[in-house]
Coordinates of N, CA and C in Angstrom, one line a residue:
M11 N -13.5 3.2 10.2 CA -13.4 1.8 10.2 C -13.5 1.2 8.7
M12 N -12.7 0.2 8.4 CA -12.7 -0.4 7.1 C -12.3 -1.8 7.2
P13 N -12.6 -2.6 6.2 CA -12.1 -4.0 6.2 C -10.6 -4.1 6.0
L14 N -10.0 -5.1 6.5 CA -8.5 -5.3 6.4 C -8.1 -5.2 4.9
T15 N -8.9 -5.6 4.0 CA -8.6 -5.7 2.6 C -8.3 -4.3 2.0
M16 N -8.7 -3.2 2.7 CA -8.5 -1.9 2.2 C -7.3 -1.2 2.9
A17 N -6.7 -1.9 3.9 CA -5.5 -1.4 4.6 C -4.3 -1.3 3.7
K18 N -3.5 -0.3 4.0 CA -2.3 -0.1 3.2 C -1.2 -1.1 3.6
T19 N -0.4 -1.5 2.7 CA 0.7 -2.4 3.0 C 1.7 -1.8 3.9
G20 N 2.1 -2.5 4.9 CA 3.2 -1.9 5.8 C 2.6 -1.1 6.9
E21 N 1.4 -0.7 6.9 CA 0.8 0.1 7.9 C 0.2 -0.7 9.1
K22 N 0.5 -0.4 10.3 CA 0.0 -1.1 11.5 C -1.5 -0.7 11.7
N23 N -2.4 -1.6 11.9 CA -3.8 -1.4 12.1 C -4.2 -2.0 13.4
H24 N -5.2 -1.4 14.0 CA -5.8 -1.9 15.2 C -7.1 -2.6 14.9
I25 N -7.3 -3.9 15.3 CA -8.5 -4.6 15.0 C -9.6 -4.1 15.9
K26 N -10.7 -3.6 15.3 CA -11.9 -3.1 16.0 C -13.0 -4.0 16.1
K27 N -13.1 -4.9 15.1 CA -14.3 -5.8 15.1 C -14.0 -7.0 14.2
I28 N -14.5 -8.2 14.5 CA -14.5 -9.4 13.7 C -15.9 -9.7 13.3
G29 N -16.2 -9.8 12.0 CA -17.5 -10.1 11.6 C -17.6 -11.5 11.1
G30 N -18.8 -11.9 10.7 CA -19.0 -13.2 10.1 C -19.7 -14.1 11.1
K31 N -19.9 -15.4 10.7 CA -20.6 -16.4 11.6 C -19.7 -16.8 12.7
E32 N -20.2 -17.4 13.7 CA -19.5 -17.7 14.9 C -18.3 -18.6 14.7
E33 N -18.4 -19.6 13.7 CA -17.3 -20.5 13.4 C -16.2 -19.7 12.8
V34 N -16.5 -18.7 12.0 CA -15.5 -17.9 11.3 C -14.8 -17.0 12.3
K35 N -15.5 -16.4 13.3 CA -14.9 -15.6 14.4 C -14.0 -16.5 15.2
K36 N -14.4 -17.7 15.5 CA -13.5 -18.6 16.3 C -12.3 -19.0 15.6
F37 N -12.4 -19.3 14.3 CA -11.2 -19.6 13.4 C -10.2 -18.5 13.4
L38 N -10.7 -17.3 13.2 CA -9.8 -16.1 13.1 C -9.2 -15.8 14.5
E39 N -10.0 -16.1 15.5 CA -9.4 -15.9 16.9 C -8.3 -16.8 17.2
H40 N -8.4 -18.1 16.7 CA -7.4 -19.1 16.9 C -6.1 -18.7 16.1
L41 N -6.3 -18.0 15.0 CA -5.1 -17.6 14.2 C -4.4 -16.4 14.9
G42 N -5.1 -15.7 15.8 CA -4.5 -14.6 16.5 C -5.2 -13.2 16.2
F43 N -6.3 -13.3 15.5 CA -7.0 -12.0 15.2 C -8.0 -11.8 16.3
V44 N -7.7 -10.9 17.2 CA -8.6 -10.6 18.3 C -8.9 -9.1 18.4
V45 N -10.1 -8.7 18.8 CA -10.4 -7.3 18.9 C -9.4 -6.7 19.9
G46 N -8.8 -5.5 19.5 CA -7.9 -4.8 20.3 C -6.4 -5.2 19.9
G47 N -6.2 -6.2 19.1 CA -4.9 -6.6 18.7 C -4.5 -5.8 17.5
D48 N -3.2 -5.9 17.1 CA -2.7 -5.1 16.0 C -2.4 -6.1 14.8
V49 N -2.6 -5.6 13.6 CA -2.3 -6.4 12.4 C -1.7 -5.5 11.4
T50 N -0.7 -6.1 10.6 CA -0.1 -5.3 9.6 C -0.1 -6.2 8.3
V51 N -0.5 -5.5 7.2 CA -0.5 -6.2 5.9 C 0.9 -6.2 5.4
I52 N 1.4 -7.4 5.1 CA 2.8 -7.5 4.6 C 2.8 -7.4 3.1
S53 N 1.9 -8.2 2.4 CA 1.8 -8.2 1.0 C 0.5 -8.8 0.5
E54 N 0.2 -8.6 -0.7 CA -1.0 -9.1 -1.3 C -0.6 -9.8 -2.6
M55 N -1.1 -11.1 -2.7 CA -0.8 -11.9 -3.8 C -2.0 -12.6 -4.3
A56 N -2.4 -12.4 -5.6 CA -3.6 -13.0 -6.2 C -4.8 -12.8 -5.3
G57 N -4.9 -11.6 -4.7 CA -6.1 -11.3 -3.9 C -6.0 -11.8 -2.5
N58 N -5.1 -12.7 -2.2 CA -4.9 -13.1 -0.8 C -3.9 -12.2 -0.1
L59 N -4.0 -12.1 1.2 CA -3.2 -11.2 2.0 C -2.2 -12.0 2.9
I60 N -1.0 -11.5 3.0 CA -0.1 -12.0 4.0 C 0.0 -11.0 5.0
V61 N -0.3 -11.3 6.3 CA -0.4 -10.3 7.3 C 0.5 -10.8 8.5
N62 N 0.9 -9.8 9.3 CA 1.7 -10.0 10.5 C 0.8 -9.8 11.7
V63 N 0.5 -10.8 12.5 CA -0.3 -10.7 13.6 C 0.3 -11.4 14.8
K64 N 0.5 -10.8 15.9 CA 1.1 -11.4 17.1 C 2.5 -12.1 16.8
D65 N 3.3 -11.3 16.1 CA 4.7 -11.8 15.7 C 4.7 -13.0 14.8
S66 N 3.6 -13.3 14.1 CA 3.5 -14.4 13.2 C 3.0 -13.9 11.8
R67 N 3.5 -14.5 10.7 CA 3.1 -14.2 9.4 C 2.0 -15.2 9.0
I68 N 0.9 -14.8 8.6 CA -0.2 -15.6 8.2 C -0.8 -15.2 6.9
A69 N -1.1 -16.2 6.0 CA -1.7 -15.9 4.8 C -3.2 -16.2 4.9
I70 N -4.1 -15.2 4.6 CA -5.5 -15.4 4.6 C -6.1 -15.0 3.3
S71 N -7.3 -15.5 3.1 CA -8.0 -15.2 1.8 C -8.6 -13.8 1.9
R72 N -8.9 -13.3 0.8 CA -9.5 -11.9 0.7 C -10.9 -12.0 1.4
E73 N -11.6 -13.1 1.3 CA -12.9 -13.2 1.9 C -12.8 -13.1 3.4
L74 N -11.8 -13.9 4.0 CA -11.6 -13.8 5.5 C -11.1 -12.4 5.9
A75 N -10.2 -11.8 5.1 CA -9.7 -10.5 5.5 C -10.8 -9.4 5.5
S76 N -11.8 -9.6 4.7 CA -12.9 -8.7 4.6 C -13.8 -8.7 5.9
K77 N -13.7 -9.8 6.7 CA -14.4 -9.9 7.9 C -13.7 -9.2 9.1
I78 N -12.4 -8.8 8.9 CA -11.7 -8.2 9.9 C -11.7 -6.7 9.7
I79 N -12.4 -6.0 10.7 CA -12.5 -4.5 10.6 C -11.5 -3.8 11.4
V80 N -10.8 -2.9 10.7 CA -9.7 -2.2 11.4 C -10.0 -0.7 11.4

């Protein structure tokens, strides 16, 4: 298990855990990051990640990405 920030670009990962405070977990859940779901890092720009989750591209900060364990 590792944070999403350490995942390789283009590699499909399985979300195992969402960390952080309850409001952070809810926010990520509304974006589509749920335990058991798949996420793929598309690219990294200035520390922020562009990811593909549930057929949508989403940009998230490095801080938020570190809360997603794959």
